[in-house]
Amino acid sequence: QTSDGYNIGTLCVMDSKPIKLTDNQIQTLEALARQVVSLLELRKSLKAEQSLSQKLIENKNLIDSLFQTCPLMVGIIELQNNEVVHISDNPAMHQFLEKNKIQYNQKSSTVSGVDPETKKYWIEMYRKSERAKKPVYFDYNLETQLGTKHLSAVVNLISSQGAYPRFSFIIVDRTLEIKSLKILESDRAKMIQSSRLTTLGEMAGSIAHEINNPVAVIKASAQLLEIELSKSEKQNATKIGEAL
């Protein structure tokens, strides 16, 4: 019988003639039966452990692959009092640091070349995650030798059991995205201004047309009046001549 109460078989002994087992022999068979069950369960446990070990290895390889190939900046840090000590960073993080000329302090692995205010802000975010026991999301600007970088980040507490708490972080460089948005906003504003000027021009043309119509009528009427006056003056001049 197994440890969870299932009967999986029978242990038998055979002889050339019927015999009656003694109490000692029965106890021996029962002990052998328990030993067989223990060996079977051990074999089952070993297979389960091997399967679990294989899955753990596969999961570790998968995580390592994602860590190494992830285009985002990913890493693990240890918060030692007021020092941010990098335990592990992926290639994307190294490329960003090298590109922006930010170096590591070889003694403590603390990132150097970052202004104190940015470092202080990061420590505040780590402490906030530690207190809340959940991820903390935030945006910030980083001044580098290549200009201002607009970054978004998330930090999360991994463990607080050791001498110092450990955190994971993910950073997204949104500099190009934000620059593109600013260009789009500028183009949009120009289009709106151009549309307004076009509308204003059309409105001015319409108003001018509406003004020109009565002006043309008045002008034509004035010309007719001038002709009539001219005729009248000639007629009066003729009458005066005849009278003389």
mmCIF file with all atom_site columns, C-alpha atoms in Angstrom, residues 17-214:
data_model
loop_
_atom_site.group_PDB
_atom_site.id
_atom_site.type_symbol
_atom_site.label_atom_id
_atom_site.label_alt_id
_atom_site.label_comp_id
_atom_site.label_asym_id
_atom_site.label_entity_id
_atom_site.label_seq_id
_atom_site.pdbx_PDB_ins_code
_atom_site.Cartn_x
_atom_site.Cartn_y
_atom_site.Cartn_z
_atom_site.occupancy
_atom_site.B_iso_or_equiv
_atom_site.pdbx_formal_charge
_atom_site.auth_seq_id
_atom_site.auth_comp_id
_atom_site.auth_asym_id
_atom_site.auth_atom_id
_atom_site.pdbx_PDB_model_num
ATOM 1   C CA . LYS A 1 17  ? 3.887   -27.671 -1.369  1.00 0.00 ? 17  LYS A CA 1
ATOM 2   C CA . PRO A 1 18  ? 1.372   -25.825 0.790   1.00 0.00 ? 18  PRO A CA 1
ATOM 3   C CA . ILE A 1 19  ? 2.776   -24.457 4.023   1.00 0.00 ? 19  ILE A CA 1
ATOM 4   C CA . LYS A 1 20  ? 1.561   -22.196 6.777   1.00 0.00 ? 20  LYS A CA 1
ATOM 5   C CA . LEU A 1 21  ? 3.639   -19.073 7.363   1.00 0.00 ? 21  LEU A CA 1
ATOM 6   C CA . THR A 1 22  ? 4.771   -18.243 10.841  1.00 0.00 ? 22  THR A CA 1
ATOM 7   C CA . ASP A 1 23  ? 4.114   -14.846 12.382  1.00 0.00 ? 23  ASP A CA 1
ATOM 8   C CA . ASN A 1 24  ? 7.766   -13.928 11.889  1.00 0.00 ? 24  ASN A CA 1
ATOM 9   C CA . GLN A 1 25  ? 7.603   -14.848 8.192   1.00 0.00 ? 25  GLN A CA 1
ATOM 10  C CA . ILE A 1 26  ? 4.430   -12.796 7.738   1.00 0.00 ? 26  ILE A CA 1
ATOM 11  C CA . GLN A 1 27  ? 6.071   -9.772  9.374   1.00 0.00 ? 27  GLN A CA 1
ATOM 12  C CA . THR A 1 28  ? 9.107   -10.253 7.093   1.00 0.00 ? 28  THR A CA 1
ATOM 13  C CA . LEU A 1 29  ? 6.868   -10.269 3.996   1.00 0.00 ? 29  LEU A CA 1
ATOM 14  C CA . GLU A 1 30  ? 5.093   -7.158  5.217   1.00 0.00 ? 30  GLU A CA 1
ATOM 15  C CA . ALA A 1 31  ? 8.461   -5.452  5.737   1.00 0.00 ? 31  ALA A CA 1
ATOM 16  C CA . LEU A 1 32  ? 9.544   -6.479  2.240   1.00 0.00 ? 32  LEU A CA 1
ATOM 17  C CA . ALA A 1 33  ? 6.269   -5.130  0.832   1.00 0.00 ? 33  ALA A CA 1
ATOM 18  C CA . ARG A 1 34  ? 6.832   -1.797  2.540   1.00 0.00 ? 34  ARG A CA 1
ATOM 19  C CA . GLN A 1 35  ? 10.387  -1.739  1.199   1.00 0.00 ? 35  GLN A CA 1
ATOM 20  C CA . VAL A 1 36  ? 9.171   -2.376  -2.357  1.00 0.00 ? 36  VAL A CA 1
ATOM 21  C CA . VAL A 1 37  ? 6.617   0.438   -2.055  1.00 0.00 ? 37  VAL A CA 1
ATOM 22  C CA . SER A 1 38  ? 9.302   2.779   -0.683  1.00 0.00 ? 38  SER A CA 1
ATOM 23  C CA . LEU A 1 39  ? 11.606  1.970   -3.604  1.00 0.00 ? 39  LEU A CA 1
ATOM 24  C CA . LEU A 1 40  ? 8.789   2.543   -6.107  1.00 0.00 ? 40  LEU A CA 1
ATOM 25  C CA . GLU A 1 41  ? 7.876   5.881   -4.518  1.00 0.00 ? 41  GLU A CA 1
ATOM 26  C CA . LEU A 1 42  ? 11.539  6.875   -4.413  1.00 0.00 ? 42  LEU A CA 1
ATOM 27  C CA . ARG A 1 43  ? 11.855  6.061   -8.098  1.00 0.00 ? 43  ARG A CA 1
ATOM 28  C CA . LYS A 1 44  ? 8.768   8.158   -8.805  1.00 0.00 ? 44  LYS A CA 1
ATOM 29  C CA . SER A 1 45  ? 10.150  11.055  -6.749  1.00 0.00 ? 45  SER A CA 1
ATOM 30  C CA . LEU A 1 46  ? 13.493  10.891  -8.550  1.00 0.00 ? 46  LEU A CA 1
ATOM 31  C CA . LYS A 1 47  ? 11.750  11.075  -11.912 1.00 0.00 ? 47  LYS A CA 1
ATOM 32  C CA . ALA A 1 48  ? 9.673   14.037  -10.709 1.00 0.00 ? 48  ALA A CA 1
ATOM 33  C CA . GLU A 1 49  ? 12.806  15.784  -9.419  1.00 0.00 ? 49  GLU A CA 1
ATOM 34  C CA . GLN A 1 50  ? 14.620  15.143  -12.679 1.00 0.00 ? 50  GLN A CA 1
ATOM 35  C CA . SER A 1 51  ? 11.674  16.539  -14.603 1.00 0.00 ? 51  SER A CA 1
ATOM 36  C CA . LEU A 1 52  ? 11.546  19.556  -12.282 1.00 0.00 ? 52  LEU A CA 1
ATOM 37  C CA . SER A 1 53  ? 15.293  20.091  -12.589 1.00 0.00 ? 53  SER A CA 1
ATOM 38  C CA . GLN A 1 54  ? 15.015  19.953  -16.360 1.00 0.00 ? 54  GLN A CA 1
ATOM 39  C CA . LYS A 1 55  ? 12.195  22.514  -16.298 1.00 0.00 ? 55  LYS A CA 1
ATOM 40  C CA . LEU A 1 56  ? 14.219  24.760  -13.988 1.00 0.00 ? 56  LEU A CA 1
ATOM 41  C CA . ILE A 1 57  ? 17.174  24.572  -16.359 1.00 0.00 ? 57  ILE A CA 1
ATOM 42  C CA . GLU A 1 58  ? 14.940  25.357  -19.328 1.00 0.00 ? 58  GLU A CA 1
ATOM 43  C CA . ASN A 1 59  ? 13.352  28.284  -17.480 1.00 0.00 ? 59  ASN A CA 1
ATOM 44  C CA . LYS A 1 60  ? 16.771  29.592  -16.467 1.00 0.00 ? 60  LYS A CA 1
ATOM 45  C CA . ASN A 1 61  ? 18.004  29.374  -20.064 1.00 0.00 ? 61  ASN A CA 1
ATOM 46  C CA . LEU A 1 62  ? 14.872  31.172  -21.233 1.00 0.00 ? 62  LEU A CA 1
ATOM 47  C CA . ILE A 1 63  ? 15.282  33.949  -18.658 1.00 0.00 ? 63  ILE A CA 1
ATOM 48  C CA . ASP A 1 64  ? 18.991  34.292  -19.489 1.00 0.00 ? 64  ASP A CA 1
ATOM 49  C CA . SER A 1 65  ? 18.164  34.515  -23.182 1.00 0.00 ? 65  SER A CA 1
ATOM 50  C CA . LEU A 1 66  ? 15.510  37.187  -22.580 1.00 0.00 ? 66  LEU A CA 1
ATOM 51  C CA . PHE A 1 67  ? 17.869  39.081  -20.271 1.00 0.00 ? 67  PHE A CA 1
ATOM 52  C CA . GLN A 1 68  ? 20.698  39.077  -22.816 1.00 0.00 ? 68  GLN A CA 1
ATOM 53  C CA . THR A 1 69  ? 18.605  39.897  -25.897 1.00 0.00 ? 69  THR A CA 1
ATOM 54  C CA . CYS A 1 70  ? 16.037  42.293  -24.390 1.00 0.00 ? 70  CYS A CA 1
ATOM 55  C CA . PRO A 1 71  ? 16.256  45.705  -26.137 1.00 0.00 ? 71  PRO A CA 1
ATOM 56  C CA . LEU A 1 72  ? 15.203  47.424  -22.889 1.00 0.00 ? 72  LEU A CA 1
ATOM 57  C CA . MET A 1 73  ? 17.713  48.259  -20.163 1.00 0.00 ? 73  MET A CA 1
ATOM 58  C CA . VAL A 1 74  ? 17.331  45.596  -17.471 1.00 0.00 ? 74  VAL A CA 1
ATOM 59  C CA . GLY A 1 75  ? 19.330  44.848  -14.344 1.00 0.00 ? 75  GLY A CA 1
ATOM 60  C CA . ILE A 1 76  ? 19.537  43.964  -10.659 1.00 0.00 ? 76  ILE A CA 1
ATOM 61  C CA . ILE A 1 77  ? 20.898  46.300  -8.009  1.00 0.00 ? 77  ILE A CA 1
ATOM 62  C CA . GLU A 1 78  ? 21.617  46.167  -4.309  1.00 0.00 ? 78  GLU A CA 1
ATOM 63  C CA . LEU A 1 79  ? 20.792  49.202  -2.203  1.00 0.00 ? 79  LEU A CA 1
ATOM 64  C CA . GLN A 1 80  ? 23.665  49.566  0.243   1.00 0.00 ? 80  GLN A CA 1
ATOM 65  C CA . ASN A 1 81  ? 22.626  52.454  2.461   1.00 0.00 ? 81  ASN A CA 1
ATOM 66  C CA . ASN A 1 82  ? 22.916  55.418  0.061   1.00 0.00 ? 82  ASN A CA 1
ATOM 67  C CA . GLU A 1 83  ? 24.800  53.559  -2.669  1.00 0.00 ? 83  GLU A CA 1
ATOM 68  C CA . VAL A 1 84  ? 23.198  51.897  -5.712  1.00 0.00 ? 84  VAL A CA 1
ATOM 69  C CA . VAL A 1 85  ? 25.416  48.880  -6.424  1.00 0.00 ? 85  VAL A CA 1
ATOM 70  C CA . HIS A 1 86  ? 24.765  47.114  -9.729  1.00 0.00 ? 86  HIS A CA 1
ATOM 71  C CA . ILE A 1 87  ? 24.824  43.331  -9.383  1.00 0.00 ? 87  ILE A CA 1
ATOM 72  C CA . SER A 1 88  ? 23.904  42.495  -12.972 1.00 0.00 ? 88  SER A CA 1
ATOM 73  C CA . ASP A 1 89  ? 23.036  44.491  -16.107 1.00 0.00 ? 89  ASP A CA 1
ATOM 74  C CA . ASN A 1 90  ? 22.085  43.336  -19.591 1.00 0.00 ? 90  ASN A CA 1
ATOM 75  C CA . PRO A 1 91  ? 23.952  44.351  -22.792 1.00 0.00 ? 91  PRO A CA 1
ATOM 76  C CA . ALA A 1 92  ? 21.377  47.058  -23.602 1.00 0.00 ? 92  ALA A CA 1
ATOM 77  C CA . MET A 1 93  ? 22.226  48.761  -20.294 1.00 0.00 ? 93  MET A CA 1
ATOM 78  C CA . HIS A 1 94  ? 25.960  48.567  -20.996 1.00 0.00 ? 94  HIS A CA 1
ATOM 79  C CA . GLN A 1 95  ? 25.463  50.009  -24.493 1.00 0.00 ? 95  GLN A CA 1
ATOM 80  C CA . PHE A 1 96  ? 23.452  52.938  -23.106 1.00 0.00 ? 96  PHE A CA 1
ATOM 81  C CA . LEU A 1 97  ? 26.105  53.693  -20.469 1.00 0.00 ? 97  LEU A CA 1
ATOM 82  C CA . GLU A 1 98  ? 28.967  53.473  -22.962 1.00 0.00 ? 98  GLU A CA 1
ATOM 83  C CA . LYS A 1 99  ? 27.144  55.560  -25.586 1.00 0.00 ? 99  LYS A CA 1
ATOM 84  C CA . ASN A 1 100 ? 26.420  58.315  -23.058 1.00 0.00 ? 100 ASN A CA 1
ATOM 85  C CA . LYS A 1 101 ? 29.885  58.092  -21.508 1.00 0.00 ? 101 LYS A CA 1
ATOM 86  C CA . ILE A 1 102 ? 28.654  56.972  -18.073 1.00 0.00 ? 102 ILE A CA 1
ATOM 87  C CA . GLN A 1 103 ? 31.228  54.777  -16.332 1.00 0.00 ? 103 GLN A CA 1
ATOM 88  C CA . TYR A 1 104 ? 31.210  52.205  -13.541 1.00 0.00 ? 104 TYR A CA 1
ATOM 89  C CA . ASN A 1 105 ? 33.198  52.599  -10.368 1.00 0.00 ? 105 ASN A CA 1
ATOM 90  C CA . GLN A 1 106 ? 35.233  49.382  -10.520 1.00 0.00 ? 106 GLN A CA 1
ATOM 91  C CA . LYS A 1 107 ? 35.501  49.084  -6.740  1.00 0.00 ? 107 LYS A CA 1
ATOM 92  C CA . SER A 1 108 ? 31.815  49.115  -5.841  1.00 0.00 ? 108 SER A CA 1
ATOM 93  C CA . SER A 1 109 ? 30.098  48.773  -9.240  1.00 0.00 ? 109 SER A CA 1
ATOM 94  C CA . THR A 1 110 ? 28.262  51.991  -8.410  1.00 0.00 ? 110 THR A CA 1
ATOM 95  C CA . VAL A 1 111 ? 27.333  53.959  -11.521 1.00 0.00 ? 111 VAL A CA 1
ATOM 96  C CA . SER A 1 112 ? 29.300  57.196  -11.680 1.00 0.00 ? 112 SER A CA 1
ATOM 97  C CA . GLY A 1 113 ? 28.747  60.185  -13.932 1.00 0.00 ? 113 GLY A CA 1
ATOM 98  C CA . VAL A 1 114 ? 25.109  60.507  -12.796 1.00 0.00 ? 114 VAL A CA 1
ATOM 99  C CA . ASP A 1 115 ? 24.185  63.741  -11.049 1.00 0.00 ? 115 ASP A CA 1
ATOM 100 C CA . PRO A 1 116 ? 23.443  63.489  -7.287  1.00 0.00 ? 116 PRO A CA 1
ATOM 101 C CA . GLU A 1 117 ? 19.803  64.586  -7.667  1.00 0.00 ? 117 GLU A CA 1
ATOM 102 C CA . THR A 1 118 ? 19.055  61.769  -10.132 1.00 0.00 ? 118 THR A CA 1
ATOM 103 C CA . LYS A 1 119 ? 20.772  59.246  -7.856  1.00 0.00 ? 119 LYS A CA 1
ATOM 104 C CA . LYS A 1 120 ? 18.775  60.538  -4.863  1.00 0.00 ? 120 LYS A CA 1
ATOM 105 C CA . TYR A 1 121 ? 15.537  60.277  -6.850  1.00 0.00 ? 121 TYR A CA 1
ATOM 106 C CA . TRP A 1 122 ? 16.279  56.655  -7.780  1.00 0.00 ? 122 TRP A CA 1
ATOM 107 C CA . ILE A 1 123 ? 16.971  55.756  -4.145  1.00 0.00 ? 123 ILE A CA 1
ATOM 108 C CA . GLU A 1 124 ? 13.600  57.302  -3.185  1.00 0.00 ? 124 GLU A CA 1
ATOM 109 C CA . MET A 1 125 ? 11.871  55.109  -5.802  1.00 0.00 ? 125 MET A CA 1
ATOM 110 C CA . TYR A 1 126 ? 13.653  51.983  -4.520  1.00 0.00 ? 126 TYR A CA 1
ATOM 111 C CA . ARG A 1 127 ? 12.635  52.763  -0.932  1.00 0.00 ? 127 ARG A CA 1
ATOM 112 C CA . LYS A 1 128 ? 9.066   53.398  -2.080  1.00 0.00 ? 128 LYS A CA 1
ATOM 113 C CA . SER A 1 129 ? 8.957   49.957  -3.746  1.00 0.00 ? 129 SER A CA 1
ATOM 114 C CA . GLU A 1 130 ? 10.444  48.388  -0.622  1.00 0.00 ? 130 GLU A CA 1
ATOM 115 C CA . ARG A 1 131 ? 7.736   49.895  1.579   1.00 0.00 ? 131 ARG A CA 1
ATOM 116 C CA . ALA A 1 132 ? 4.859   49.166  -0.791  1.00 0.00 ? 132 ALA A CA 1
ATOM 117 C CA . LYS A 1 133 ? 6.085   45.659  -1.746  1.00 0.00 ? 133 LYS A CA 1
ATOM 118 C CA . LYS A 1 134 ? 5.073   46.322  -5.360  1.00 0.00 ? 134 LYS A CA 1
ATOM 119 C CA . PRO A 1 135 ? 6.521   47.841  -8.557  1.00 0.00 ? 135 PRO A CA 1
ATOM 120 C CA . VAL A 1 136 ? 6.961   51.606  -8.776  1.00 0.00 ? 136 VAL A CA 1
ATOM 121 C CA . TYR A 1 137 ? 6.757   53.376  -12.160 1.00 0.00 ? 137 TYR A CA 1
ATOM 122 C CA . PHE A 1 138 ? 8.256   56.814  -12.842 1.00 0.00 ? 138 PHE A CA 1
ATOM 123 C CA . ASP A 1 139 ? 9.660   59.125  -15.546 1.00 0.00 ? 139 ASP A CA 1
ATOM 124 C CA . TYR A 1 140 ? 12.800  61.229  -15.288 1.00 0.00 ? 140 TYR A CA 1
ATOM 125 C CA . ASN A 1 141 ? 15.352  63.158  -17.351 1.00 0.00 ? 141 ASN A CA 1
ATOM 126 C CA . LEU A 1 142 ? 19.035  62.288  -17.356 1.00 0.00 ? 142 LEU A CA 1
ATOM 127 C CA . GLU A 1 143 ? 21.630  64.873  -18.382 1.00 0.00 ? 143 GLU A CA 1
ATOM 128 C CA . THR A 1 144 ? 24.470  63.257  -20.344 1.00 0.00 ? 144 THR A CA 1
ATOM 129 C CA . GLN A 1 145 ? 27.345  64.468  -22.494 1.00 0.00 ? 145 GLN A CA 1
ATOM 130 C CA . LEU A 1 146 ? 25.159  63.745  -25.527 1.00 0.00 ? 146 LEU A CA 1
ATOM 131 C CA . GLY A 1 147 ? 22.259  65.824  -24.240 1.00 0.00 ? 147 GLY A CA 1
ATOM 132 C CA . THR A 1 148 ? 19.111  65.256  -22.214 1.00 0.00 ? 148 THR A CA 1
ATOM 133 C CA . LYS A 1 149 ? 17.668  61.738  -22.207 1.00 0.00 ? 149 LYS A CA 1
ATOM 134 C CA . HIS A 1 150 ? 13.971  61.236  -21.473 1.00 0.00 ? 150 HIS A CA 1
ATOM 135 C CA . LEU A 1 151 ? 13.560  57.915  -19.656 1.00 0.00 ? 151 LEU A CA 1
ATOM 136 C CA . SER A 1 152 ? 10.757  55.823  -18.154 1.00 0.00 ? 152 SER A CA 1
ATOM 137 C CA . ALA A 1 153 ? 11.531  53.224  -15.491 1.00 0.00 ? 153 ALA A CA 1
ATOM 138 C CA . VAL A 1 154 ? 10.022  50.631  -13.173 1.00 0.00 ? 154 VAL A CA 1
ATOM 139 C CA . VAL A 1 155 ? 11.700  49.232  -10.052 1.00 0.00 ? 155 VAL A CA 1
ATOM 140 C CA . ASN A 1 156 ? 10.586  46.249  -7.996  1.00 0.00 ? 156 ASN A CA 1
ATOM 141 C CA . LEU A 1 157 ? 11.772  44.665  -4.747  1.00 0.00 ? 157 LEU A CA 1
ATOM 142 C CA . ILE A 1 158 ? 13.243  41.169  -5.326  1.00 0.00 ? 158 ILE A CA 1
ATOM 143 C CA . SER A 1 159 ? 14.432  40.252  -1.855  1.00 0.00 ? 159 SER A CA 1
ATOM 144 C CA . SER A 1 160 ? 14.887  41.874  1.532   1.00 0.00 ? 160 SER A CA 1
ATOM 145 C CA . GLN A 1 161 ? 16.266  38.785  3.312   1.00 0.00 ? 161 GLN A CA 1
ATOM 146 C CA . GLY A 1 162 ? 19.971  39.511  2.893   1.00 0.00 ? 162 GLY A CA 1
ATOM 147 C CA . ALA A 1 163 ? 22.165  42.186  4.407   1.00 0.00 ? 163 ALA A CA 1
ATOM 148 C CA . TYR A 1 164 ? 20.894  44.653  1.793   1.00 0.00 ? 164 TYR A CA 1
ATOM 149 C CA . PRO A 1 165 ? 17.645  44.695  -0.215  1.00 0.00 ? 165 PRO A CA 1
ATOM 150 C CA . ARG A 1 166 ? 17.836  43.792  -3.901  1.00 0.00 ? 166 ARG A CA 1
ATOM 151 C CA . PHE A 1 167 ? 15.734  45.272  -6.677  1.00 0.00 ? 167 PHE A CA 1
ATOM 152 C CA . SER A 1 168 ? 15.150  44.722  -10.372 1.00 0.00 ? 168 SER A CA 1
ATOM 153 C CA . PHE A 1 169 ? 14.812  47.643  -12.765 1.00 0.00 ? 169 PHE A CA 1
ATOM 154 C CA . ILE A 1 170 ? 13.688  48.182  -16.355 1.00 0.00 ? 170 ILE A CA 1
ATOM 155 C CA . ILE A 1 171 ? 14.434  51.420  -18.222 1.00 0.00 ? 171 ILE A CA 1
ATOM 156 C CA . VAL A 1 172 ? 12.986  52.597  -21.539 1.00 0.00 ? 172 VAL A CA 1
ATOM 157 C CA . ASP A 1 173 ? 14.721  55.375  -23.503 1.00 0.00 ? 173 ASP A CA 1
ATOM 158 C CA . ARG A 1 174 ? 11.842  57.555  -24.817 1.00 0.00 ? 174 ARG A CA 1
ATOM 159 C CA . THR A 1 175 ? 14.039  60.397  -26.113 1.00 0.00 ? 175 THR A CA 1
ATOM 160 C CA . LEU A 1 176 ? 13.337  59.790  -29.820 1.00 0.00 ? 176 LEU A CA 1
ATOM 161 C CA . GLU A 1 177 ? 9.645   59.193  -29.107 1.00 0.00 ? 177 GLU A CA 1
ATOM 162 C CA . ILE A 1 178 ? 9.285   62.489  -27.252 1.00 0.00 ? 178 ILE A CA 1
ATOM 163 C CA . LYS A 1 179 ? 11.246  64.399  -29.910 1.00 0.00 ? 179 LYS A CA 1
ATOM 164 C CA . SER A 1 180 ? 8.980   62.907  -32.591 1.00 0.00 ? 180 SER A CA 1
ATOM 165 C CA . LEU A 1 181 ? 5.891   63.920  -30.612 1.00 0.00 ? 181 LEU A CA 1
ATOM 166 C CA . LYS A 1 182 ? 7.209   67.473  -30.304 1.00 0.00 ? 182 LYS A CA 1
ATOM 167 C CA . ILE A 1 183 ? 7.809   67.619  -34.067 1.00 0.00 ? 183 ILE A CA 1
ATOM 168 C CA . LEU A 1 184 ? 4.288   66.309  -34.711 1.00 0.00 ? 184 LEU A CA 1
ATOM 169 C CA . GLU A 1 185 ? 2.826   68.880  -32.329 1.00 0.00 ? 185 GLU A CA 1
ATOM 170 C CA . SER A 1 186 ? 4.808   71.645  -34.055 1.00 0.00 ? 186 SER A CA 1
ATOM 171 C CA . ASP A 1 187 ? 3.641   70.492  -37.509 1.00 0.00 ? 187 ASP A CA 1
ATOM 172 C CA . ARG A 1 188 ? 0.081   70.270  -36.239 1.00 0.00 ? 188 ARG A CA 1
ATOM 173 C CA . ALA A 1 189 ? 0.256   73.824  -34.876 1.00 0.00 ? 189 ALA A CA 1
ATOM 174 C CA . LYS A 1 190 ? 1.624   75.056  -38.229 1.00 0.00 ? 190 LYS A CA 1
ATOM 175 C CA . MET A 1 191 ? -1.189  73.274  -40.093 1.00 0.00 ? 191 MET A CA 1
ATOM 176 C CA . ILE A 1 192 ? -3.787  74.833  -37.799 1.00 0.00 ? 192 ILE A CA 1
ATOM 177 C CA . GLN A 1 193 ? -2.242  78.296  -38.290 1.00 0.00 ? 193 GLN A CA 1
ATOM 178 C CA . SER A 1 194 ? -2.144  77.778  -42.070 1.00 0.00 ? 194 SER A CA 1
ATOM 179 C CA . SER A 1 195 ? -5.765  76.623  -42.029 1.00 0.00 ? 195 SER A CA 1
ATOM 180 C CA . ARG A 1 196 ? -6.761  79.694  -40.037 1.00 0.00 ? 196 ARG A CA 1
ATOM 181 C CA . LEU A 1 197 ? -4.979  82.017  -42.499 1.00 0.00 ? 197 LEU A CA 1
ATOM 182 C CA . THR A 1 198 ? -6.664  80.279  -45.454 1.00 0.00 ? 198 THR A CA 1
ATOM 183 C CA . THR A 1 199 ? -10.061 80.627  -43.793 1.00 0.00 ? 199 THR A CA 1
ATOM 184 C CA . LEU A 1 200 ? -9.348  84.285  -43.029 1.00 0.00 ? 200 LEU A CA 1
ATOM 185 C CA . GLY A 1 201 ? -8.333  84.891  -46.663 1.00 0.00 ? 201 GLY A CA 1
ATOM 186 C CA . GLU A 1 202 ? -11.508 83.259  -47.931 1.00 0.00 ? 202 GLU A CA 1
ATOM 187 C CA . MET A 1 203 ? -13.565 85.328  -45.501 1.00 0.00 ? 203 MET A CA 1
ATOM 188 C CA . ALA A 1 204 ? -11.814 88.542  -46.578 1.00 0.00 ? 204 ALA A CA 1
ATOM 189 C CA . GLY A 1 205 ? -12.415 87.689  -50.244 1.00 0.00 ? 205 GLY A CA 1
ATOM 190 C CA . SER A 1 206 ? -16.083 87.038  -49.559 1.00 0.00 ? 206 SER A CA 1
ATOM 191 C CA . ILE A 1 207 ? -16.452 90.333  -47.695 1.00 0.00 ? 207 ILE A CA 1
ATOM 192 C CA . ALA A 1 208 ? -14.652 92.201  -50.487 1.00 0.00 ? 208 ALA A CA 1
ATOM 193 C CA . HIS A 1 209 ? -16.988 90.619  -53.024 1.00 0.00 ? 209 HIS A CA 1
ATOM 194 C CA . GLU A 1 210 ? -20.028 91.619  -50.997 1.00 0.00 ? 210 GLU A CA 1
ATOM 195 C CA . ILE A 1 211 ? -18.719 95.204  -50.743 1.00 0.00 ? 211 ILE A CA 1
ATOM 196 C CA . ASN A 1 212 ? -17.788 95.388  -54.421 1.00 0.00 ? 212 ASN A CA 1
ATOM 197 C CA . ASN A 1 213 ? -21.313 94.546  -55.602 1.00 0.00 ? 213 ASN A CA 1
ATOM 198 C CA . PRO A 1 214 ? -23.069 97.661  -54.192 1.00 0.00 ? 214 PRO A CA 1
#
